[in-house]
Amino acid sequence: MSGAPAVRISIESASEKQVQEVGLDGSETYLQPLSMSQNLARLAQRIDFSQGSGSEEDEPPPGAQARDWAAPGDAEDEEGLVKFQPSLWPWDSVRNNLRGALTEMCVLYDVLSIVKDKKFMTLDPVVQDPLPPKQNPQTLQLISKKKSLAGAAQILLKGAERLSKSVAENQENKRQRDFNSELLRLRQHWKLRKVGDKILGDLSYRSAGSLFPHHGTFEVIKNTDIDLDKKIPEDYCPLDVQIPSDLEGSAYIKVSIQKQAPDIGDLGTVNLFKRPLPKSKPGAPHWQTKLEAAQNVLLCKEIFAQLSREAVQIKSQIPHIVVKNQIISQPFPGLQLSISLCHSSNDKKSQKAASEKQSPEDHLYVLEHNLHQLIREFHKQTLSSTMMPHPASAPFGHKRMRMAGPQAFDKNDISSLQPNEGLLEKIIKQAKHIFLRRRSIQLQLNIGVEQIRVVHRDGRVITLSHQEQELQDFLLSQMSQHQVHAVQQLAKVMGWHVLSFSNHVGLGPVESIGNASAITVASPSGDYAISVRNGPESGSKVMVQFPRCQCKDLPKSDVLQDSKWNHLRGPFREVQWNKMEGRNFVYKLELLMAALTPC
């Protein structure tokens, strides 16, 4: 628009470095800034000495000045006009050129005078970029291809490096996620707590009522032994546990009865570890097996510590002996009860020493199982005795201490409230019972000249001829009856009820040698029943009877309308005895009873 005011716009060059080359990947190569000498030389090259200065051209010639002074009155009239008059003198341009040449010669003379002394100025040649030599077109094509391939290779290398970093970060994130999920799984089975930057767990039975002073603390650590660049194995677990060194390996309590007691000086550390190390269950993580074994070691140490403390405190006619990891007691004259703590660590030297010191297997598993039950009953009593006081003003603590105040009990009355028998006394009584039972069960063979006399435990006498088949048939019949008697004694120990017992069963297949024996026992709650039939020729047959509520394949009956009839036992089902775990018949049956006994 013509009426708009004029606006001045200043255009300046950006203070950026000039770009020399742009690569294929977008990278830019910049020119380095010129030094002060290079910049001065560049500016000097731009000076054109052939052109005259504008100030000199603006000066008017002498004739024009004379004319201006000749007419002073006219100057006042032309004050508002531009004071520029074109040159009218014909030698004006010649005079200006001569004057400029004189100025340049004076400047050149001054410069040469200064340069000659070399004190204030020196002349350096201007460095110019050499022209590239002319090359063959094929060479140029090869060079361009080489540069292109080098740029592409650089891009691929950078991309591969970024991909490798991304894969490593993904694996690390996956490992962290796996560690958190495994930690959640561990927390569902064991007690954990956060202490500082560590995750600690509890192996002890303090929450169940244990008073054993061992801390039983294990630490949860992150498994970083595997290399992320290599293939991850199938059994890899991102979580590992670190247990105390004294709880590593496996342990058990060895209980044995011996007729001849060795000298006290011959007693030492017993390390008769013949039991195999526990194997991990299929599908269970390795830390579960490791923690269960460590907890079992802790429980065995607690049992042995309790037995050792009672052995020192109990006053008996024949004092008990505690030597290192062995307790010696004499329930009867000439009879010795030995209780030993057998602990095997994961060290190869200890396992080798244990294998060299093995003795004949005389371990009583029944007494070991009873020790575990007794210590758990002790825990239960300790836990149940600590309850909230009633009334609330009564002192908090043990029940017998609260009862002592209102009823004015003295020390003897308070001690009478405590259980009189400890673990050691109970296990000694059970050992005496087992020894007497072994003495009462016997079968005597009197071998004569032409016949064999067999004396039973009840006094019956059977005479056999010289035929070996008769003796073999008789022993097979006695073995069959003995297994049924063993089931009867085992039921009494396990708390099961004997429903029926017969040495001569009239039902079922007829045995060609002797008669079959049978027994039926029921669980303490009456929900399960086990029937055992054993014959000299047919062998053992074990059947289990479950409650009707657990038998899903039974048809529904319209007669039994009330739900209470569902608690009755259903039909018998045969047990695949050859697939049961155990070394012998009695051990297998003990495991079966333990599995059917409710906790």
Tab-separated table of C-alpha atoms in Angstrom, residues 4-454:
chain	number	residue	atom	x	y	z
A	4	ALA	CA	1.655	2.509	4.653
A	5	PRO	CA	4.752	3.688	6.558
A	6	ALA	CA	8.103	2.329	5.480
A	7	VAL	CA	9.472	-0.510	7.617
A	8	ARG	CA	13.205	-1.212	7.816
A	9	ILE	CA	14.085	-4.929	7.735
A	10	SER	CA	17.572	-6.037	8.790
A	11	ILE	CA	18.779	-9.277	7.212
A	12	GLU	CA	21.786	-10.828	8.855
A	13	SER	CA	23.490	-14.139	8.193
A	14	ALA	CA	22.945	-16.798	10.828
A	15	SER	CA	25.945	-17.513	13.017
A	16	GLU	CA	26.077	-21.166	12.036
A	17	LYS	CA	28.749	-23.292	10.519
A	18	GLN	CA	28.512	-23.962	6.834
A	19	VAL	CA	27.562	-27.487	5.762
A	20	GLN	CA	30.207	-29.116	3.601
A	21	GLU	CA	28.558	-32.521	2.947
A	22	VAL	CA	25.343	-34.369	3.812
A	23	GLY	CA	25.760	-38.146	4.184
A	24	LEU	CA	23.334	-40.878	3.086
A	25	ASP	CA	22.195	-41.419	6.685
A	26	GLY	CA	21.416	-37.703	7.162
A	27	SER	CA	24.621	-36.828	9.006
A	28	GLU	CA	26.098	-33.370	8.143
A	29	THR	CA	29.780	-32.463	7.874
A	30	TYR	CA	30.556	-28.815	8.767
A	31	LEU	CA	33.426	-26.556	7.676
A	32	GLN	CA	35.802	-25.423	10.368
A	33	PRO	CA	35.731	-21.632	11.061
A	34	LEU	CA	38.611	-19.578	9.592
A	35	SER	CA	41.372	-18.331	11.783
A	36	MET	CA	42.044	-14.579	12.150
A	37	SER	CA	44.876	-14.604	9.577
A	38	GLN	CA	42.814	-16.592	7.087
A	39	ASN	CA	39.855	-14.279	7.613
A	40	LEU	CA	42.070	-11.169	7.052
A	41	ALA	CA	43.476	-12.690	3.860
A	42	ARG	CA	39.975	-13.519	2.628
A	43	LEU	CA	38.768	-9.972	3.290
A	44	ALA	CA	41.892	-8.478	1.619
A	45	GLN	CA	41.166	-10.451	-1.542
A	46	ARG	CA	37.771	-8.838	-1.752
A	47	ILE	CA	39.204	-5.235	-1.886
A	48	ASP	CA	39.129	-3.714	-5.375
A	49	PHE	CA	41.786	-0.986	-5.465
A	50	SER	CA	40.683	0.127	-8.955
A	51	GLN	CA	37.485	1.763	-7.638
A	52	GLY	CA	37.533	5.312	-6.164
A	53	SER	CA	36.088	6.347	-2.823
A	54	GLY	CA	32.622	7.893	-2.804
A	55	SER	CA	33.644	10.739	-0.453
A	56	GLU	CA	36.154	12.063	-2.945
A	57	GLU	CA	33.662	12.013	-5.788
A	58	ASP	CA	31.237	14.067	-3.745
A	59	GLU	CA	33.711	16.966	-3.422
A	60	PRO	CA	32.891	19.718	-5.886
A	61	PRO	CA	35.508	21.150	-8.233
A	62	PRO	CA	37.170	24.543	-7.567
A	63	GLY	CA	35.071	26.271	-10.188
A	64	ALA	CA	31.883	25.110	-8.561
A	65	GLN	CA	33.021	26.403	-5.204
A	66	ALA	CA	33.755	29.741	-6.762
A	67	ARG	CA	30.343	29.860	-8.211
A	68	ASP	CA	28.789	29.013	-4.837
A	69	TRP	CA	30.670	31.821	-3.126
A	70	ALA	CA	29.779	34.223	-5.890
A	71	ALA	CA	26.102	34.014	-5.087
A	72	PRO	CA	25.680	33.996	-1.280
A	73	GLY	CA	22.115	35.214	-1.440
A	74	ASP	CA	20.941	32.243	-3.387
A	75	ALA	CA	22.095	29.807	-0.687
A	76	GLU	CA	19.448	30.970	1.712
A	77	ASP	CA	16.761	30.174	-0.852
A	78	GLU	CA	18.065	26.655	-1.461
A	79	GLU	CA	18.414	25.497	2.186
A	80	GLY	CA	15.533	23.025	1.910
A	81	LEU	CA	16.884	21.476	-1.295
A	82	VAL	CA	19.518	18.746	-1.620
A	83	LYS	CA	23.015	20.246	-1.584
A	84	PHE	CA	24.332	17.919	-4.345
A	85	GLN	CA	25.333	19.336	-7.684
A	86	PRO	CA	26.581	17.234	-10.538
A	87	SER	CA	30.195	17.811	-11.590
A	88	LEU	CA	30.512	20.137	-14.565
A	89	TRP	CA	34.371	20.194	-14.698
A	90	PRO	CA	35.669	17.968	-17.569
A	91	TRP	CA	38.912	16.981	-15.789
A	92	ASP	CA	37.186	15.942	-12.616
A	93	SER	CA	37.408	12.172	-13.288
A	94	VAL	CA	41.082	12.397	-14.285
A	95	ARG	CA	41.880	14.293	-11.126
A	96	ASN	CA	40.080	11.706	-8.953
A	97	ASN	CA	41.829	8.727	-10.595
A	98	LEU	CA	45.251	10.360	-10.177
A	99	ARG	CA	44.500	11.158	-6.588
A	100	GLY	CA	43.353	7.548	-5.886
A	101	ALA	CA	46.461	6.154	-7.569
A	102	LEU	CA	48.613	8.407	-5.413
A	103	THR	CA	46.852	7.190	-2.290
A	104	GLU	CA	47.329	3.562	-3.258
A	105	MET	CA	51.001	4.094	-4.005
A	106	CYS	CA	51.458	5.779	-0.617
A	107	VAL	CA	49.734	2.882	1.133
A	108	LEU	CA	51.800	0.352	-0.806
A	109	TYR	CA	54.965	2.211	0.039
A	110	ASP	CA	54.038	2.245	3.738
A	111	VAL	CA	53.189	-1.475	3.698
A	112	LEU	CA	56.423	-2.391	1.964
A	113	SER	CA	58.369	-0.302	4.460
A	114	ILE	CA	56.721	-2.072	7.383
A	115	VAL	CA	57.110	-5.536	5.843
A	116	LYS	CA	60.761	-4.896	5.073
A	117	ASP	CA	61.651	-4.549	8.738
A	118	LYS	CA	59.598	-7.665	9.646
A	119	LYS	CA	58.805	-6.280	13.077
A	120	PHE	CA	55.148	-5.451	12.780
A	121	MET	CA	53.857	-7.352	9.735
A	122	THR	CA	54.760	-10.337	7.593
A	123	LEU	CA	53.351	-11.557	4.336
A	124	ASP	CA	52.168	-15.140	4.180
A	125	PRO	CA	50.979	-16.863	1.084
A	126	VAL	CA	47.220	-17.470	0.946
A	127	VAL	CA	46.479	-21.164	1.287
A	128	GLN	CA	43.947	-22.266	-1.233
A	129	ASP	CA	42.349	-25.653	-1.580
A	130	PRO	CA	44.155	-27.622	-4.262
A	131	LEU	CA	42.083	-28.671	-7.175
A	132	PRO	CA	41.316	-32.391	-7.149
A	133	PRO	CA	43.266	-34.310	-9.757
A	134	LYS	CA	41.382	-35.608	-12.663
A	135	GLN	CA	40.568	-39.268	-12.188
A	136	ASN	CA	39.220	-42.045	-14.279
A	137	PRO	CA	35.377	-42.263	-14.317
A	138	GLN	CA	35.525	-45.939	-13.298
A	139	THR	CA	37.700	-45.045	-10.326
A	140	LEU	CA	35.241	-42.356	-9.309
A	141	GLN	CA	32.404	-44.848	-9.615
A	142	LEU	CA	34.244	-47.362	-7.435
A	143	ILE	CA	35.016	-44.696	-4.834
A	144	SER	CA	31.374	-43.600	-4.749
A	145	LYS	CA	30.196	-47.207	-4.386
A	146	LYS	CA	32.716	-47.769	-1.617
A	147	LYS	CA	31.487	-44.714	0.258
A	148	SER	CA	27.884	-45.802	-0.211
A	149	LEU	CA	28.588	-49.308	1.037
A	150	ALA	CA	30.565	-47.953	3.998
A	151	GLY	CA	27.645	-45.702	4.928
A	152	ALA	CA	25.152	-48.566	4.587
A	153	ALA	CA	27.380	-50.843	6.668
A	154	GLN	CA	27.654	-48.184	9.348
A	155	ILE	CA	23.878	-47.850	9.441
A	156	LEU	CA	23.456	-51.644	9.702
A	157	LEU	CA	26.021	-51.862	12.506
A	158	LYS	CA	24.267	-49.134	14.468
A	159	GLY	CA	20.933	-50.886	13.955
A	160	ALA	CA	22.352	-54.246	15.072
A	161	GLU	CA	23.822	-52.622	18.171
A	162	ARG	CA	20.474	-51.057	19.022
A	163	LEU	CA	18.703	-54.401	18.488
A	164	SER	CA	21.182	-56.242	20.737
A	165	LYS	CA	20.680	-53.634	23.446
A	166	SER	CA	16.912	-53.948	23.082
A	167	VAL	CA	17.087	-57.757	23.354
A	168	ALA	CA	19.302	-57.520	26.447
A	169	GLU	CA	16.898	-55.053	28.052
A	170	ASN	CA	13.936	-57.307	27.251
A	171	GLN	CA	15.684	-60.330	28.762
A	172	GLU	CA	16.582	-58.343	31.856
A	173	ASN	CA	12.988	-57.157	32.207
A	174	LYS	CA	11.755	-60.724	31.701
A	175	ARG	CA	14.175	-61.969	34.328
A	176	GLN	CA	12.920	-59.316	36.733
A	177	ARG	CA	9.301	-60.312	36.036
A	178	ASP	CA	10.166	-64.001	36.507
A	179	PHE	CA	11.929	-63.186	39.772
A	180	ASN	CA	8.876	-61.317	41.079
A	181	SER	CA	6.501	-64.137	40.116
A	182	GLU	CA	8.799	-66.735	41.694
A	183	LEU	CA	9.063	-64.570	44.809
A	184	LEU	CA	5.265	-64.463	45.016
A	185	ARG	CA	5.198	-68.244	44.725
A	186	LEU	CA	7.777	-68.544	47.494
A	187	ARG	CA	5.777	-66.205	49.700
A	188	GLN	CA	2.749	-68.498	49.428
A	189	HIS	CA	4.671	-71.318	51.149
A	190	TRP	CA	7.119	-69.594	53.509
A	191	LYS	CA	7.163	-66.561	55.788
A	192	LEU	CA	9.151	-63.666	54.315
A	193	ARG	CA	10.031	-60.191	55.529
A	194	LYS	CA	12.007	-57.246	54.133
A	195	VAL	CA	15.003	-56.123	56.198
A	196	GLY	CA	16.809	-53.225	54.534
A	197	ASP	CA	17.677	-54.297	51.007
A	198	LYS	CA	17.475	-58.013	51.871
A	199	ILE	CA	14.572	-60.479	51.784
A	200	LEU	CA	14.706	-62.901	54.714
A	201	GLY	CA	12.597	-65.997	55.410
A	202	ASP	CA	11.855	-68.110	58.481
A	203	LEU	CA	12.467	-71.874	58.704
A	204	SER	CA	11.757	-72.312	62.404
A	205	TYR	CA	8.637	-73.699	64.073
A	206	ARG	CA	8.218	-70.721	66.390
A	207	SER	CA	4.831	-69.942	64.919
A	208	ALA	CA	3.769	-73.521	65.738
A	209	GLY	CA	4.950	-73.281	69.368
A	210	SER	CA	8.636	-74.193	69.171
A	211	LEU	CA	11.034	-72.843	71.808
A	212	PHE	CA	14.240	-73.823	70.021
A	213	PRO	CA	16.660	-70.843	70.107
A	214	HIS	CA	17.970	-71.329	66.554
A	215	HIS	CA	16.978	-68.353	64.363
A	216	GLY	CA	16.327	-70.488	61.276
A	217	THR	CA	16.657	-67.543	58.884
A	218	PHE	CA	17.332	-67.933	55.174
A	219	GLU	CA	17.967	-65.244	52.569
A	220	VAL	CA	16.308	-64.927	49.173
A	221	ILE	CA	18.780	-63.933	46.462
A	222	LYS	CA	18.539	-63.331	42.741
A	223	ASN	CA	20.142	-65.953	40.533
A	224	THR	CA	22.583	-64.131	38.229
A	225	ASP	CA	24.880	-67.040	37.366
A	226	ILE	CA	23.428	-67.539	33.885
A	227	ASP	CA	24.655	-65.591	30.853
A	228	LEU	CA	21.930	-63.776	28.938
A	229	ASP	CA	23.734	-64.235	25.619
A	230	LYS	CA	23.601	-68.028	25.905
A	231	LYS	CA	20.577	-70.321	25.795
A	232	ILE	CA	18.622	-70.435	29.043
A	233	PRO	CA	18.272	-74.039	30.356
A	234	GLU	CA	14.858	-75.528	31.072
A	235	ASP	CA	15.463	-75.971	34.803
A	236	TYR	CA	16.619	-72.373	35.250
A	237	CYS	CA	15.074	-70.581	38.205
A	238	PRO	CA	15.581	-66.809	38.645
A	239	LEU	CA	15.339	-67.172	42.424
A	240	ASP	CA	17.638	-68.932	44.849
A	241	VAL	CA	17.783	-69.275	48.616
A	242	GLN	CA	20.796	-69.146	50.897
A	243	ILE	CA	20.374	-71.149	54.090
A	244	PRO	CA	22.696	-71.259	57.118
A	245	SER	CA	25.673	-73.566	56.790
A	246	ASP	CA	24.649	-75.662	59.815
A	247	LEU	CA	21.293	-76.499	58.162
A	248	GLU	CA	22.639	-77.695	54.824
A	249	GLY	CA	22.229	-81.294	53.714
A	250	SER	CA	19.771	-83.700	55.358
A	251	ALA	CA	19.408	-85.319	58.764
A	252	TYR	CA	17.372	-87.873	60.699
A	253	ILE	CA	17.135	-89.304	64.214
A	254	LYS	CA	18.483	-92.866	64.440
A	255	VAL	CA	16.933	-94.993	67.196
A	256	SER	CA	18.245	-98.496	67.814
A	257	ILE	CA	18.099	-101.169	70.521
A	258	GLN	CA	21.223	-103.195	71.227
A	259	LYS	CA	21.743	-106.040	73.668
A	260	GLN	CA	25.403	-105.388	74.479
A	261	ALA	CA	26.391	-101.935	75.667
A	262	PRO	CA	29.845	-100.743	74.513
A	263	ASP	CA	32.306	-99.013	76.782
A	264	ILE	CA	31.937	-95.285	77.345
A	265	GLY	CA	35.373	-94.698	75.867
A	266	ASP	CA	34.283	-96.273	72.575
A	267	LEU	CA	31.435	-93.827	72.099
A	268	GLY	CA	32.040	-91.059	69.613
A	269	THR	CA	30.410	-89.054	66.914
A	270	VAL	CA	27.896	-91.189	65.064
A	271	ASN	CA	27.707	-90.426	61.357
A	272	LEU	CA	25.872	-93.454	60.053
A	273	PHE	CA	24.108	-91.721	57.209
A	274	LYS	CA	22.678	-94.442	54.985
A	275	ARG	CA	19.440	-92.741	54.072
A	276	PRO	CA	19.482	-91.260	50.531
A	277	LEU	CA	19.266	-87.533	50.100
A	278	PRO	CA	15.760	-86.234	49.346
A	279	LYS	CA	14.972	-85.841	45.677
A	280	SER	CA	13.032	-82.948	44.250
A	281	LYS	CA	9.408	-83.638	43.428
A	282	PRO	CA	8.363	-83.343	39.786
A	283	GLY	CA	7.066	-79.849	39.128
A	284	ALA	CA	8.377	-78.471	42.433
A	285	PRO	CA	11.084	-75.769	42.347
A	286	HIS	CA	14.534	-76.599	43.631
A	287	TRP	CA	14.243	-74.050	46.452
A	288	GLN	CA	11.233	-75.899	47.868
A	289	THR	CA	13.198	-79.147	48.269
A	290	LYS	CA	16.162	-77.229	49.677
A	291	LEU	CA	14.058	-75.416	52.280
A	292	GLU	CA	12.156	-78.565	53.295
A	293	ALA	CA	15.439	-80.411	53.846
A	294	ALA	CA	16.825	-77.497	55.899
A	295	GLN	CA	13.647	-77.355	57.991
A	296	ASN	CA	13.883	-81.104	58.628
A	297	VAL	CA	17.490	-80.649	59.803
A	298	LEU	CA	16.336	-77.887	62.151
A	299	LEU	CA	13.550	-80.099	63.560
A	300	CYS	CA	15.938	-83.031	64.104
A	301	LYS	CA	18.341	-80.729	65.947
A	302	GLU	CA	15.491	-79.486	68.121
A	303	ILE	CA	14.441	-83.056	68.967
A	304	PHE	CA	17.973	-84.065	69.861
A	305	ALA	CA	18.523	-80.901	71.940
A	306	GLN	CA	15.291	-81.588	73.870
A	307	LEU	CA	16.297	-85.220	74.466
A	308	SER	CA	19.805	-84.192	75.595
A	309	ARG	CA	18.427	-81.604	78.016
A	310	GLU	CA	16.013	-84.146	79.530
A	311	ALA	CA	18.757	-86.807	79.723
A	312	VAL	CA	20.870	-84.472	81.862
A	313	GLN	CA	17.984	-83.324	84.066
A	314	ILE	CA	16.285	-86.684	84.680
A	315	LYS	CA	17.557	-88.574	87.726
A	316	SER	CA	17.413	-92.347	87.255
A	317	GLN	CA	19.091	-95.398	88.783
A	318	ILE	CA	21.221	-95.844	85.677
A	319	PRO	CA	22.196	-92.355	84.477
A	320	HIS	CA	21.800	-91.487	80.845
A	321	ILE	CA	24.904	-90.738	78.818
A	322	VAL	CA	25.163	-87.882	76.308
A	323	VAL	CA	28.286	-87.941	74.125
A	324	LYS	CA	28.456	-85.517	71.196
A	325	ASN	CA	25.551	-86.473	68.925
A	326	GLN	CA	24.553	-89.689	70.717
A	327	ILE	CA	22.371	-90.455	73.755
A	328	ILE	CA	22.756	-93.806	75.526
A	329	SER	CA	20.139	-95.194	77.931
A	330	GLN	CA	19.620	-98.618	79.544
A	331	PRO	CA	15.916	-99.439	79.911
A	332	PHE	CA	16.724	-103.010	81.078
A	333	PRO	CA	19.947	-104.580	82.365
A	334	GLY	CA	22.047	-105.675	79.408
A	335	LEU	CA	19.887	-103.671	76.997
A	336	GLN	CA	20.932	-100.386	75.415
A	337	LEU	CA	18.790	-97.727	73.720
A	338	SER	CA	20.799	-95.492	71.398
A	339	ILE	CA	19.428	-92.231	69.982
A	340	SER	CA	21.729	-90.494	67.487
A	341	LEU	CA	21.533	-87.376	65.342
A	342	CYS	CA	22.779	-88.280	61.861
A	343	HIS	CA	23.489	-85.177	59.798
A	344	SER	CA	25.049	-85.256	56.352
A	345	SER	CA	26.020	-82.019	54.643
A	346	ASN	CA	26.503	-81.494	50.924
A	347	ASP	CA	30.268	-81.693	51.328
A	348	LYS	CA	31.842	-84.582	49.424
A	349	LYS	CA	34.291	-85.350	52.245
A	350	SER	CA	31.501	-85.793	54.795
A	351	GLN	CA	29.525	-88.004	52.392
A	352	LYS	CA	32.596	-90.160	51.762
A	353	ALA	CA	33.249	-90.488	55.492
A	354	ALA	CA	29.604	-91.365	56.088
A	355	SER	CA	29.694	-94.112	53.473
A	356	GLU	CA	32.797	-95.629	55.110
A	357	LYS	CA	31.227	-95.712	58.606
A	358	GLN	CA	27.913	-97.383	57.760
A	359	SER	CA	26.721	-100.130	60.068
A	360	PRO	CA	24.038	-102.825	59.790
A	361	GLU	CA	20.552	-101.391	59.507
A	362	ASP	CA	19.049	-101.646	63.001
A	363	HIS	CA	17.128	-98.397	62.899
A	364	LEU	CA	13.597	-98.398	64.362
A	365	TYR	CA	11.531	-96.209	62.066
A	366	VAL	CA	8.499	-96.471	64.334
A	367	LEU	CA	10.317	-94.761	67.189
A	368	GLU	CA	11.667	-92.083	64.856
A	369	HIS	CA	8.138	-91.392	63.638
A	370	ASN	CA	6.912	-91.289	67.236
A	371	LEU	CA	9.600	-88.741	68.145
A	372	HIS	CA	8.359	-86.431	65.406
A	373	GLN	CA	4.787	-86.824	66.641
A	374	LEU	CA	5.784	-86.164	70.248
A	375	ILE	CA	7.673	-82.961	69.394
A	376	ARG	CA	4.684	-81.715	67.391
A	377	GLU	CA	2.378	-82.437	70.336
A	378	PHE	CA	4.800	-80.491	72.531
A	379	HIS	CA	4.588	-77.564	70.103
A	380	LYS	CA	0.815	-77.729	70.150
A	381	GLN	CA	0.688	-77.713	73.946
A	382	THR	CA	3.065	-74.770	74.119
A	383	LEU	CA	1.050	-72.826	71.561
A	384	SER	CA	-2.325	-73.572	73.156
A	385	SER	CA	-1.101	-72.711	76.657
A	386	THR	CA	-0.375	-69.110	75.623
A	387	MET	CA	-3.836	-67.587	75.338
A	388	MET	CA	-5.529	-64.366	76.235
A	389	PRO	CA	-6.134	-64.009	79.995
A	390	HIS	CA	-9.620	-64.272	81.442
A	391	PRO	CA	-10.419	-61.898	83.037
A	392	ALA	CA	-8.526	-59.268	81.111
A	393	SER	CA	-6.878	-57.959	84.302
A	394	ALA	CA	-5.084	-61.278	84.843
A	395	PRO	CA	-1.382	-61.465	83.914
A	396	PHE	CA	-0.594	-62.458	80.344
A	397	GLY	CA	1.443	-65.633	80.019
A	398	HIS	CA	1.133	-69.318	80.737
A	399	LYS	CA	-2.167	-70.770	81.889
A	400	ARG	CA	-0.758	-72.425	85.007
A	401	MET	CA	0.768	-69.125	86.144
A	402	ARG	CA	-2.623	-67.424	85.952
A	403	MET	CA	-4.254	-70.241	87.880
A	404	ALA	CA	-1.615	-70.074	90.624
A	405	GLY	CA	-2.713	-66.643	91.840
A	406	PRO	CA	-6.453	-67.053	92.552
A	407	GLN	CA	-6.045	-70.605	93.933
A	408	ALA	CA	-2.880	-69.891	95.955
A	409	PHE	CA	-0.793	-72.662	94.399
A	410	ASP	CA	2.680	-73.290	95.735
A	411	LYS	CA	5.681	-74.581	93.800
A	412	ASN	CA	4.668	-78.217	94.118
A	413	ASP	CA	1.144	-77.529	92.915
A	414	ILE	CA	2.459	-75.548	89.947
A	415	SER	CA	4.881	-78.327	89.016
A	416	SER	CA	2.007	-80.824	89.194
A	417	LEU	CA	0.226	-78.902	86.447
A	418	GLN	CA	3.153	-79.430	84.118
A	419	PRO	CA	3.408	-82.648	82.118
A	420	ASN	CA	5.507	-85.046	84.153
A	421	GLU	CA	6.832	-87.096	81.237
A	422	GLY	CA	9.173	-85.657	78.676
A	423	LEU	CA	10.167	-86.870	75.241
A	424	LEU	CA	12.950	-89.085	76.531
A	425	GLU	CA	10.799	-90.853	79.119
A	426	LYS	CA	8.031	-91.486	76.597
A	427	ILE	CA	10.398	-92.864	73.981
A	428	ILE	CA	12.091	-95.088	76.594
A	429	LYS	CA	8.690	-96.556	77.517
A	430	GLN	CA	7.926	-97.244	73.879
A	431	ALA	CA	11.343	-98.875	73.432
A	432	LYS	CA	10.656	-101.113	76.443
A	433	HIS	CA	7.326	-102.100	74.934
A	434	ILE	CA	8.954	-102.960	71.598
A	435	PHE	CA	11.654	-105.022	73.311
A	436	LEU	CA	9.136	-106.966	75.390
A	437	ARG	CA	6.990	-107.546	72.327
A	438	ARG	CA	10.016	-108.930	70.513
A	439	ARG	CA	10.656	-111.292	73.398
A	440	SER	CA	7.071	-112.479	73.523
A	441	ILE	CA	6.857	-113.210	69.774
A	442	GLN	CA	9.061	-116.235	69.175
A	443	LEU	CA	9.015	-119.574	67.346
A	444	GLN	CA	11.299	-122.346	68.631
A	445	LEU	CA	12.520	-125.218	66.432
A	446	ASN	CA	13.891	-128.340	68.099
A	447	ILE	CA	15.695	-130.413	65.469
A	448	GLY	CA	15.989	-134.102	66.376
A	449	VAL	CA	17.253	-137.208	64.563
A	450	GLU	CA	14.215	-138.086	62.478
A	451	GLN	CA	11.763	-135.300	63.252
A	452	ILE	CA	11.446	-131.593	63.995
A	453	ARG	CA	9.462	-130.213	66.954
A	454	VAL	CA	8.022	-126.718	66.621
